[in-house]
CSV table of C-alpha atoms and ligand atoms in Angstrom, one decimal:
chain,number,residue,atom,x,y,z
A,1,MET,CA,0.0,0.0,0.0
A,2,GLU,CA,1.1,3.5,-0.7
A,3,ASP,CA,1.8,6.0,2.1
A,4,ILE,CA,-0.5,8.9,2.9
A,5,VAL,CA,1.2,11.6,4.8
A,6,ALA,CA,0.0,15.0,6.1
A,7,VAL,CA,2.2,18.0,6.4
A,8,VAL,CA,0.8,20.6,8.8
A,9,LEU,CA,2.2,24.1,8.4
A,10,ALA,CA,2.6,25.6,11.8
A,11,ALA,CA,5.7,27.8,11.8
A,12,GLY,CA,4.1,31.1,11.1
A,13,LYS,CA,4.1,34.1,13.4
A,14,GLY,CA,0.5,35.4,13.5
A,15,THR,CA,1.4,39.1,14.0
A,16,ARG,CA,-2.2,40.3,13.7
A,17,MET,CA,-3.3,38.2,16.6
A,18,LYS,CA,-1.2,40.5,18.8
A,19,THR,CA,-0.3,37.6,21.0
A,20,ASN,CA,2.6,36.5,23.1
A,21,LYS,CA,1.7,32.9,22.3
A,22,ALA,CA,2.1,30.9,19.1
A,23,LYS,CA,-0.9,31.7,16.9
A,24,VAL,CA,-1.9,28.1,16.3
A,25,VAL,CA,-2.2,27.3,20.0
A,26,HIS,CA,-5.1,29.6,20.4
A,27,LYS,CA,-8.2,27.6,21.1
A,28,ILE,CA,-11.5,27.3,19.3
A,29,TYR,CA,-14.1,25.7,21.5
A,30,GLY,CA,-11.5,24.5,24.0
A,31,LYS,CA,-9.2,23.0,21.5
A,32,GLU,CA,-6.0,24.5,20.0
A,33,MET,CA,-6.3,25.3,16.3
A,34,VAL,CA,-3.3,23.2,15.4
A,35,LYS,CA,-4.7,20.3,17.3
A,36,ARG,CA,-7.9,20.6,15.3
A,37,ALA,CA,-5.9,20.5,12.0
A,38,VAL,CA,-4.0,17.4,13.2
A,39,GLU,CA,-7.2,15.7,14.3
A,40,THR,CA,-8.8,16.4,10.9
A,41,ALA,CA,-5.9,14.5,9.3
A,42,PHE,CA,-6.3,11.6,11.8
A,43,LYS,CA,-10.1,11.5,11.3
A,44,ALA,CA,-9.5,11.5,7.5
A,45,GLY,CA,-7.5,8.3,8.1
A,46,ILE,CA,-4.0,9.7,7.8
A,47,LYS,CA,-1.8,8.2,10.5
A,48,ASP,CA,1.5,9.7,9.4
A,49,ILE,CA,1.7,13.4,10.2
A,50,ILE,CA,4.5,15.9,10.2
A,51,ALA,CA,4.2,19.3,11.7
A,52,ILE,CA,6.5,22.1,10.5
A,53,VAL,CA,7.2,24.3,13.5
A,54,GLY,CA,9.2,27.4,13.9
A,55,HIS,CA,8.0,30.5,15.8
A,56,LYS,CA,7.4,29.4,19.4
A,57,ARG,CA,7.8,25.8,18.5
A,58,ASP,CA,8.0,24.6,22.1
A,59,GLU,CA,4.4,25.8,22.6
A,60,VAL,CA,3.2,24.0,19.5
A,61,GLU,CA,5.1,20.8,20.4
A,62,ALA,CA,3.6,20.9,23.9
A,63,VAL,CA,0.1,20.8,22.4
A,64,LEU,CA,0.7,18.1,19.8
A,65,GLY,CA,3.1,16.0,21.9
A,66,ASP,CA,4.3,12.8,20.2
A,67,SER,CA,1.1,12.4,18.1
A,68,VAL,CA,3.1,13.8,15.2
A,69,SER,CA,6.7,14.1,13.9
A,70,TYR,CA,8.3,17.5,13.7
A,71,ALA,CA,10.5,19.4,11.3
A,72,TYR,CA,11.9,22.9,12.0
A,73,GLN,CA,11.6,25.9,9.8
A,74,GLU,CA,14.3,28.3,11.2
A,75,GLU,CA,13.5,31.3,8.9
A,76,LEU,CA,10.1,32.0,7.6
A,77,LEU,CA,10.8,32.2,3.8
A,78,GLY,CA,7.4,31.2,2.5
A,79,THR,CA,5.1,28.3,2.3
A,80,GLY,CA,7.3,26.5,-0.3
A,81,HIS,CA,10.2,26.8,2.0
A,82,THR,CA,8.0,25.5,4.9
A,83,VAL,CA,7.2,22.3,3.0
A,84,MET,CA,10.8,21.9,1.9
A,85,GLN,CA,11.6,21.2,5.6
A,86,ALA,CA,9.6,18.0,5.3
A,87,ILE,CA,11.7,16.6,2.4
A,88,PRO,CA,14.0,14.5,4.6
A,89,TYR,CA,10.9,13.0,6.1
A,90,LEU,CA,9.2,12.4,2.8
A,91,LYS,CA,12.0,11.4,0.5
A,92,ASP,CA,11.8,7.6,1.2
A,93,ARG,CA,8.0,7.5,1.0
A,94,LYS,CA,5.8,6.9,-2.0
A,95,GLY,CA,2.2,7.9,-2.3
A,96,LYS,CA,0.3,11.0,-1.4
A,97,VAL,CA,1.0,14.0,0.9
A,98,VAL,CA,-1.8,16.3,2.0
A,99,ILE,CA,-0.9,19.8,3.0
A,100,LEU,CA,-2.8,21.4,5.9
A,101,TYR,CA,-2.4,24.7,7.7
A,102,GLY,CA,-2.3,24.9,11.5
A,103,ASP,CA,-4.4,28.0,11.3
A,104,VAL,CA,-7.1,26.6,9.1
A,105,PRO,CA,-8.8,24.6,11.8
A,106,ILE,CA,-12.4,23.7,10.8
A,107,VAL,CA,-11.9,21.8,7.6
A,108,ARG,CA,-14.0,18.6,7.7
A,109,PRO,CA,-12.2,15.3,7.6
A,110,GLU,CA,-14.7,14.2,4.9
A,111,THR,CA,-13.4,17.0,2.6
A,112,ILE,CA,-9.8,15.8,3.0
A,113,GLN,CA,-10.9,12.2,2.3
A,114,LYS,CA,-12.7,13.4,-0.9
A,115,LEU,CA,-9.6,15.3,-1.9
A,116,ILE,CA,-7.4,12.2,-1.5
A,117,THR,CA,-9.9,10.0,-3.3
A,118,LYS,CA,-10.2,12.4,-6.2
A,119,SER,CA,-6.4,12.7,-6.5
A,120,ILE,CA,-6.0,8.9,-6.6
A,121,ARG,CA,-9.0,8.2,-8.9
A,122,ASP,CA,-8.1,10.9,-11.4
A,123,GLU,CA,-4.4,10.0,-11.2
A,124,GLU,CA,-3.4,13.6,-10.4
A,125,GLN,CA,0.0,14.5,-9.2
A,126,ALA,CA,-1.5,17.6,-7.7
A,127,THR,CA,-5.0,18.2,-6.5
A,128,ILE,CA,-5.8,21.7,-5.2
A,129,LEU,CA,-8.7,22.3,-2.8
A,130,THR,CA,-10.3,25.5,-4.1
A,131,ALA,CA,-13.3,27.7,-3.3
A,132,ILE,CA,-15.4,30.2,-5.2
A,133,LEU,CA,-15.6,33.4,-3.1
A,134,SER,CA,-17.5,36.6,-4.0
A,135,GLU,CA,-14.7,38.4,-2.0
A,136,PRO,CA,-11.5,36.7,-3.2
A,137,THR,CA,-9.2,39.5,-2.0
A,138,GLY,CA,-6.0,38.3,-0.4
A,139,TYR,CA,-6.1,34.7,-1.7
A,140,GLY,CA,-4.1,33.1,-4.5
A,141,ARG,CA,-6.2,32.9,-7.7
A,142,ILE,CA,-6.7,29.7,-9.7
A,143,ILE,CA,-5.8,30.3,-13.3
A,144,ARG,CA,-7.4,27.9,-15.7
A,145,ASP,CA,-7.0,27.6,-19.5
A,146,GLU,CA,-9.7,27.5,-22.2
A,147,ASP,CA,-10.4,23.8,-21.4
A,148,SER,CA,-10.7,24.9,-17.7
A,149,LYS,CA,-7.6,22.9,-16.8
A,150,VAL,CA,-5.7,24.4,-13.9
A,151,ARG,CA,-2.6,26.1,-15.2
A,152,GLU,CA,-1.2,27.9,-12.2
A,153,ILE,CA,-1.9,29.8,-9.0
A,154,VAL,CA,-1.1,33.5,-8.9
A,155,GLU,CA,-0.8,35.3,-5.6
A,156,GLU,CA,-2.8,38.5,-5.0
A,157,LYS,CA,0.3,40.6,-4.8
A,158,ASP,CA,1.6,39.2,-8.1
A,159,ALA,CA,-1.7,39.2,-10.0
A,160,THR,CA,-2.8,41.4,-12.8
A,161,ASP,CA,-6.0,43.4,-12.5
A,162,GLU,CA,-7.6,40.9,-14.8
A,163,GLN,CA,-6.5,37.9,-12.7
A,164,ARG,CA,-7.7,39.6,-9.5
A,165,LYS,CA,-11.2,39.4,-10.9
A,166,ILE,CA,-11.1,35.6,-10.7
A,167,THR,CA,-13.3,34.3,-7.9
A,168,GLU,CA,-11.8,30.8,-7.7
A,169,ILE,CA,-9.2,30.9,-4.9
A,170,ASN,CA,-6.6,28.6,-3.5
A,171,SER,CA,-7.5,27.3,-0.1
A,172,GLY,CA,-3.8,26.4,0.5
A,173,LEU,CA,-4.8,22.8,1.1
A,174,TYR,CA,-3.6,20.2,-1.5
A,175,CYS,CA,-3.0,16.6,-2.1
A,176,PHE,CA,0.3,15.9,-4.0
A,177,ASP,CA,2.2,12.9,-5.2
A,178,ILE,CA,5.1,12.8,-2.7
A,179,GLN,CA,8.0,12.2,-5.1
A,180,GLU,CA,6.7,14.7,-7.7
A,181,LEU,CA,6.2,17.3,-5.0
A,182,ILE,CA,9.8,16.9,-3.9
A,183,LEU,CA,11.1,17.3,-7.4
A,184,ALA,CA,9.0,20.5,-7.9
A,185,LEU,CA,10.0,22.0,-4.6
A,186,GLU,CA,13.7,21.7,-5.6
A,187,LYS,CA,12.9,24.0,-8.5
A,188,LEU,CA,11.3,26.8,-6.5
A,189,THR,CA,12.9,30.3,-6.6
A,190,PRO,CA,11.9,33.4,-4.6
A,191,ASN,CA,11.5,35.5,-7.8
A,192,ASN,CA,8.2,37.2,-6.8
A,193,SER,CA,6.9,40.4,-5.2
A,194,GLN,CA,7.3,39.0,-1.7
A,195,GLU,CA,10.7,37.3,-2.3
A,196,GLU,CA,9.4,34.1,-0.8
A,197,TYR,CA,9.4,30.5,-1.9
A,198,TYR,CA,5.8,30.0,-2.9
A,199,LEU,CA,4.4,26.5,-2.5
A,200,THR,CA,1.8,27.6,-5.1
A,201,ASP,CA,4.5,27.8,-7.8
A,202,VAL,CA,4.8,24.0,-7.8
A,203,ILE,CA,1.6,23.9,-9.8
A,204,LYS,CA,3.1,25.7,-12.8
A,205,ILE,CA,6.3,23.6,-12.5
A,206,MET,CA,4.3,20.3,-12.5
A,207,ASN,CA,2.2,21.5,-15.5
A,208,GLU,CA,5.4,22.3,-17.4
A,209,LYS,CA,6.6,18.8,-16.7
A,210,GLY,CA,3.3,17.4,-18.2
A,211,LEU,CA,2.0,16.1,-15.0
A,212,LYS,CA,-1.7,16.0,-14.2
A,213,VAL,CA,-3.0,18.9,-12.0
A,214,GLY,CA,-6.6,19.1,-10.8
A,215,ALA,CA,-8.8,21.0,-8.4
A,216,MET,CA,-11.7,20.2,-6.2
A,217,ILE,CA,-14.1,23.0,-5.3
A,218,VAL,CA,-15.1,22.8,-1.7
A,219,GLU,CA,-18.9,22.7,-1.1
A,220,ASP,CA,-18.9,24.5,2.2
A,221,LYS,CA,-16.5,27.4,1.8
A,222,THR,CA,-16.5,28.1,5.6
A,223,GLU,CA,-14.3,25.1,6.0
A,224,ILE,CA,-11.3,26.7,4.4
A,225,LEU,CA,-11.3,29.8,6.4
A,226,GLY,CA,-8.2,30.6,8.4
A,227,VAL,CA,-7.5,32.6,11.5
A,228,ASN,CA,-5.3,35.7,11.3
A,229,ASP,CA,-6.8,37.8,14.0
A,230,ARG,CA,-9.1,37.7,17.0
A,231,ALA,CA,-12.2,38.6,14.9
A,232,GLN,CA,-11.6,35.6,12.7
A,233,LEU,CA,-11.1,33.5,15.7
A,234,GLU,CA,-14.5,34.5,16.9
A,235,MET,CA,-16.0,34.0,13.5
A,236,LEU,CA,-14.7,30.4,13.2
A,237,THR,CA,-15.9,29.6,16.7
A,238,ARG,CA,-19.3,30.8,15.6
A,239,ILE,CA,-19.3,28.7,12.4
A,240,LEU,CA,-18.2,25.7,14.3
A,241,ARG,CA,-20.9,26.3,16.9
A,242,ILE,CA,-23.6,26.5,14.3
A,243,ARG,CA,-22.3,23.4,12.5
A,244,ILE,CA,-22.4,21.4,15.7
A,245,ASN,CA,-25.8,22.7,16.8
A,246,GLN,CA,-27.2,21.9,13.4
A,247,GLN,CA,-25.9,18.3,13.7
A,248,HIS,CA,-27.7,17.9,17.0
A,249,MET,CA,-30.9,19.3,15.7
A,250,GLU,CA,-30.7,16.8,12.8
A,251,ASN,CA,-30.4,14.1,15.4
A,252,GLY,CA,-33.6,15.2,17.0
A,253,VAL,CA,-32.5,17.6,19.7
A,254,THR,CA,-34.4,20.8,20.2
A,255,ILE,CA,-32.2,23.8,20.6
A,256,GLU,CA,-34.2,26.9,21.3
A,257,ASP,CA,-31.5,29.4,20.4
A,258,MET,CA,-28.8,28.3,18.1
A,259,ASN,CA,-26.7,31.3,18.6
A,260,ASN,CA,-26.6,31.0,22.3
A,261,THR,CA,-26.0,27.3,22.8
A,262,TYR,CA,-22.4,26.2,23.2
A,263,ILE,CA,-21.9,22.5,22.6
A,264,TYR,CA,-18.3,21.5,22.2
A,265,ASP,CA,-17.0,18.6,20.1
A,266,ASP,CA,-17.9,15.0,20.6
A,267,VAL,CA,-21.0,15.5,22.7
A,268,LYS,CA,-23.8,12.9,22.5
A,269,ILE,CA,-27.4,14.0,23.1
A,270,GLY,CA,-30.5,11.9,22.7
A,271,ALA,CA,-33.6,12.7,20.7
A,272,ASP,CA,-36.3,14.9,22.2
A,273,THR,CA,-33.9,16.6,24.7
A,274,ILE,CA,-34.5,20.3,24.9
A,275,ILE,CA,-31.6,22.7,25.3
A,276,HIS,CA,-32.6,26.1,26.6
A,277,PRO,CA,-30.4,29.2,25.8
A,278,ASN,CA,-27.1,30.1,27.4
A,279,THR,CA,-26.2,26.5,28.0
A,280,THR,CA,-22.6,25.3,27.6
A,281,ILE,CA,-21.9,21.6,27.2
A,282,LYS,CA,-18.2,20.5,27.2
A,283,SER,CA,-16.5,17.9,25.1
A,284,GLY,CA,-17.3,14.3,25.6
A,285,VAL,CA,-20.5,14.8,27.7
A,286,ILE,CA,-23.3,12.2,27.1
A,287,ILE,CA,-26.9,13.3,27.6
A,288,GLY,CA,-29.8,10.9,27.2
A,289,GLU,CA,-33.2,11.3,25.6
A,290,ASN,CA,-36.0,13.6,26.6
A,291,CYS,CA,-33.9,15.7,29.0
A,292,GLU,CA,-34.3,19.3,29.7
A,293,ILE,CA,-31.2,21.4,30.0
A,294,GLY,CA,-30.9,25.0,30.9
A,295,PRO,CA,-31.4,27.9,30.6
A,296,ASN,CA,-28.0,29.0,31.9
A,297,ALA,CA,-26.7,25.5,32.6
A,298,TYR,CA,-23.0,24.5,32.5
A,299,ILE,CA,-22.5,20.8,31.8
A,300,ARG,CA,-18.7,20.2,32.2
A,301,GLU,CA,-16.4,17.4,31.3
A,302,GLY,CA,-17.1,13.9,32.4
A,303,CYS,CA,-20.9,14.1,32.8
A,304,ILE,CA,-23.1,11.2,31.9
A,305,ILE,CA,-26.7,12.2,32.1
A,306,SER,CA,-29.5,9.5,31.6
A,307,ASP,CA,-32.9,9.9,30.0
A,308,ASN,CA,-35.6,12.2,31.3
A,309,VAL,CA,-33.3,14.2,33.5
A,310,LYS,CA,-33.8,17.9,34.2
A,311,ILE,CA,-30.8,20.2,34.7
A,312,GLY,CA,-32.2,23.6,35.3
A,313,SER,CA,-31.0,27.2,35.5
A,314,PHE,CA,-27.7,28.2,37.0
A,315,VAL,CA,-26.7,24.6,37.5
A,316,GLU,CA,-23.1,23.5,37.1
A,317,VAL,CA,-22.3,19.8,36.8
A,318,LYS,CA,-18.9,18.2,36.5
A,319,LYS,CA,-18.0,14.5,36.4
A,320,ALA,CA,-21.6,13.9,37.4
A,321,ILE,CA,-23.3,10.6,36.6
A,322,ILE,CA,-27.0,11.3,36.9
A,323,GLY,CA,-29.7,8.6,36.8
A,324,GLU,CA,-32.9,8.4,34.9
A,325,GLY,CA,-35.6,10.9,35.8
A,326,THR,CA,-33.5,12.8,38.3
A,327,LYS,CA,-33.9,16.6,38.6
A,328,VAL,CA,-31.4,19.3,39.5
A,329,PRO,CA,-33.7,22.2,38.7
A,330,HIS,CA,-31.9,25.3,40.1
A,331,LEU,CA,-28.8,27.0,41.4
A,332,SER,CA,-26.7,24.0,42.2
A,333,TYR,CA,-23.1,22.8,41.8
A,334,MET,CA,-22.9,19.0,41.5
A,335,GLY,CA,-19.3,17.9,40.9
A,336,ASP,CA,-17.7,14.5,41.2
A,337,CYS,CA,-20.9,12.8,42.1
A,338,GLU,CA,-23.2,9.9,41.2
A,339,ILE,CA,-26.9,10.4,41.7
A,340,GLY,CA,-29.4,7.6,41.2
A,341,LYS,CA,-32.8,7.5,39.6
A,342,LYS,CA,-35.8,9.7,40.3
A,343,THR,CA,-34.0,11.8,42.9
A,344,ASN,CA,-34.8,15.4,43.4
A,345,ILE,CA,-32.0,17.8,44.2
A,346,GLY,CA,-33.3,21.0,45.9
A,347,CYS,CA,-32.4,24.5,44.9
A,348,GLY,CA,-29.0,25.7,45.9
A,349,THR,CA,-27.5,22.2,46.7
A,350,ILE,CA,-23.8,21.9,46.5
A,351,THR,CA,-21.4,19.0,46.5
A,352,CYS,CA,-18.3,20.2,48.5
A,353,ASN,CA,-15.9,18.1,46.4
A,354,TYR,CA,-12.7,19.9,47.1
A,355,ASP,CA,-10.9,20.2,50.4
A,356,GLY,CA,-8.1,22.4,49.0
A,357,PHE,CA,-5.9,19.3,48.3
A,358,LYS,CA,-8.0,16.7,46.6
A,359,LYS,CA,-11.3,16.0,45.0
A,360,SER,CA,-13.8,13.6,46.7
A,361,LYS,CA,-17.0,12.0,45.6
A,362,THR,CA,-20.6,12.3,46.6
A,363,VAL,CA,-22.9,9.4,46.0
A,364,ILE,CA,-26.7,9.8,46.3
A,365,GLY,CA,-29.1,6.9,45.8
A,366,ASP,CA,-32.4,6.5,44.0
A,367,ASN,CA,-35.8,8.0,44.9
A,368,SER,CA,-34.3,10.5,47.3
A,369,PHE,CA,-35.4,14.0,48.1
A,370,VAL,CA,-32.7,16.6,48.9
A,371,GLY,CA,-34.2,19.8,50.3
A,372,SER,CA,-33.0,23.2,49.3
A,373,ASN,CA,-29.5,24.5,50.2
A,374,VAL,CA,-27.9,21.3,51.3
A,375,ASN,CA,-24.1,20.9,51.4
A,376,PHE,CA,-22.6,17.5,50.9
A,377,ILE,CA,-19.2,17.4,52.3
A,378,ALA,CA,-17.5,14.7,50.2
A,379,PRO,CA,-16.6,11.9,50.5
A,380,VAL,CA,-20.1,11.0,51.5
A,381,ASN,CA,-22.7,8.4,50.6
A,382,VAL,CA,-26.4,8.9,50.8
A,383,GLY,CA,-28.6,5.8,50.4
A,384,ASP,CA,-31.9,5.2,48.5
A,385,ASN,CA,-35.3,6.6,49.5
A,386,THR,CA,-33.8,9.2,51.8
A,387,ILE,CA,-34.9,12.7,52.7
A,388,ILE,CA,-32.3,15.3,53.5
A,389,ALA,CA,-33.8,18.3,55.3
A,390,ALA,CA,-33.3,21.7,53.7
A,391,GLY,CA,-30.3,23.6,54.9
A,392,SER,CA,-28.4,20.5,56.1
A,393,THR,CA,-24.7,20.1,55.9
A,394,ILE,CA,-24.2,16.4,55.4
A,395,THR,CA,-20.8,15.1,56.6
A,396,ASP,CA,-21.6,11.5,57.4
A,397,ASP,CA,-23.2,8.7,55.3
A,398,VAL,CA,-27.0,8.5,55.3
A,399,PRO,CA,-28.5,4.9,55.4
A,400,ASN,CA,-31.4,3.9,53.1
A,401,ASP,CA,-34.9,5.0,54.0
A,402,SER,CA,-33.7,7.7,56.5
A,403,LEU,CA,-34.5,11.3,57.1
A,404,SER,CA,-31.4,13.2,57.8
A,405,ILE,CA,-31.4,16.7,59.4
A,406,ALA,CA,-28.1,18.4,60.0
A,407,ARG,CA,-28.6,21.9,61.0
A,408,GLN,CA,-28.9,24.1,64.1
A,409,ARG,CA,-32.2,24.1,65.8
A,410,GLN,CA,-34.0,27.4,65.6
A,411,LEU,CA,-34.2,29.6,68.7
A,412,ASN,CA,-36.8,32.3,68.9
A,413,LYS,CA,-36.2,34.9,71.6
A,414,GLU,CA,-39.6,36.4,72.0
A,415,GLY,CA,-39.8,40.2,72.6
A,416,TRP,CA,-36.1,40.5,72.3
A,417,ASN,CA,-36.2,43.1,69.6
A,418,LYS,CA,-38.3,45.4,71.7
A,419,LYS,CA,-35.8,45.7,74.5
B,501,LIG,C1,-1.3,31.1,1.1
B,501,LIG,C2,-1.2,30.7,-0.4
B,501,LIG,C3,-2.4,31.4,-1.1
B,501,LIG,C4,-3.7,30.9,-0.5
B,501,LIG,C5,-3.7,31.1,1.0
B,501,LIG,C6,-4.9,30.5,1.7
B,501,LIG,C7,1.1,30.6,-0.9
B,501,LIG,C8,2.3,31.3,-1.5
B,501,LIG,N1,0.0,31.3,-1.0
B,501,LIG,O1,-1.2,32.5,1.2
B,501,LIG,O2,-2.4,31.0,-2.5
B,501,LIG,O3,-4.8,31.5,-1.1
B,501,LIG,O4,-2.5,30.6,1.6
B,501,LIG,O5,-4.9,30.8,3.0
B,501,LIG,O6,1.3,29.5,-0.4
B,501,LIG,N2,3.7,29.4,7.1
B,501,LIG,C9,4.8,28.9,7.7
B,501,LIG,N3,6.0,29.3,7.3
B,501,LIG,C10,6.2,30.3,6.4
B,501,LIG,C11,5.1,30.8,5.8
B,501,LIG,C12,3.8,30.4,6.2
B,501,LIG,O7,4.7,28.0,8.5
B,501,LIG,O8,7.4,30.6,6.1
B,501,LIG,C13,2.4,28.9,7.5
B,501,LIG,C14,1.5,30.0,8.1
B,501,LIG,O9,1.6,30.0,9.5
B,501,LIG,C15,0.1,29.6,7.7
B,501,LIG,C16,0.4,29.0,6.3
B,501,LIG,O10,1.7,28.6,6.3
B,501,LIG,O11,-0.4,28.6,8.5
B,501,LIG,C17,0.0,29.9,5.2
B,501,LIG,O12,0.8,31.0,5.2
B,501,LIG,P1,0.3,32.5,4.9
B,501,LIG,O13,1.4,33.4,5.0
B,501,LIG,O14,-0.9,32.7,5.7
B,501,LIG,O15,-0.1,32.3,3.4
B,501,LIG,P2,-0.8,33.3,2.5
B,501,LIG,O16,0.1,34.4,2.1
B,501,LIG,O17,-2.1,33.7,3.2
B,502,LIG,CA1,-3.2,33.2,5.4
């Protein structure tokens, strides 16, 4: 079998972000941009990934760890020069190489798969992912000949007025034949307005050699957007948010306000669950069917919520396993806990899971009733069919079928206020 390798360009500086960090370690929905790019490659089935790092490389390497190999671009001399740094890694491989950018983070894995498939099927040595944009300013333009064959890519700064009118742009993502790319890279020169080694020039070089060059126009042009400043970072977060929310709605989840519901990656939600506005659900959370979540709920990492559960307003849950039919309707923090079925957690209840050194667990059984404003001082176990009186601070385990009251008795001093 032939190799499929991805090269992720992540050496650039990101001046317009006005940041002290590497641009590509900025997060979109809790995940670094460069990690998103790498995960796209993995999800597209590419196992062999090389990241080209440069500016603040230590930060990028800290994020990606040993999930990828690295090459170092010492001086930023253009995208062609960036990919040249991968040559020692590529030279003994045959097959395809996909070029991705660390700052183009929301491309779909399916799009990369399609690009590779087209490249193999049509036997192209270069396949460019392109887009049609009504506002193409800033991008390289795709120059096609009379038979609409792709001839070359011309950068905005080197383009004629006529070429600038072209609306088909270069996304910067490609699939190349590995060995032909290496041969073309060796021919690059920095003879252009920016005095850089342009990766885009390999297209012309390959055409001159008589190789087959093709293009695939991306269906959803938001996928190829990159991040150069904070406004674009926000825009991509928004696009991702809507993409994820739409997916959940297609699966039968009701989302009242798409623009104010923040569901991170890899969340599972069952059909007929309703998500009210201003709810945040972090990565990996699992929610069952027919639940009601929010408004103003914060469902953090590690939660598994069964069917028919209500998590109401101003409720934060973390690493909470919540049984079927249980309700946490208002103003609670439930962290590091396991709650059984059909239990009601009163308003203002808190699991005191942290003693300043370590986190401990609260376990509450089935069919229990927790009154308002109860503190559970973890570790603590509460049985099934229990009632916990409002205002209790529970420090000791509560056996099944008990009523537990843990608060000071009220003392009324009659007439005291008159004296
Ligand atoms: C590039 C393309 C352009 C395309 C656009 C899409 C070239 C010459 N032009 O332009 O046709 O429309 O992308 O966004 O390729 N990088 C490095 N080291 C470098 C230079 C860049 O790692 O020396 C990285 C950047 O961090 C970035 C990516 O490569 O992730 C693209 O570089 P950028 O300078 O943004 O390319 P553009 O000029 O926008
Ligand atoms: Ca760019």
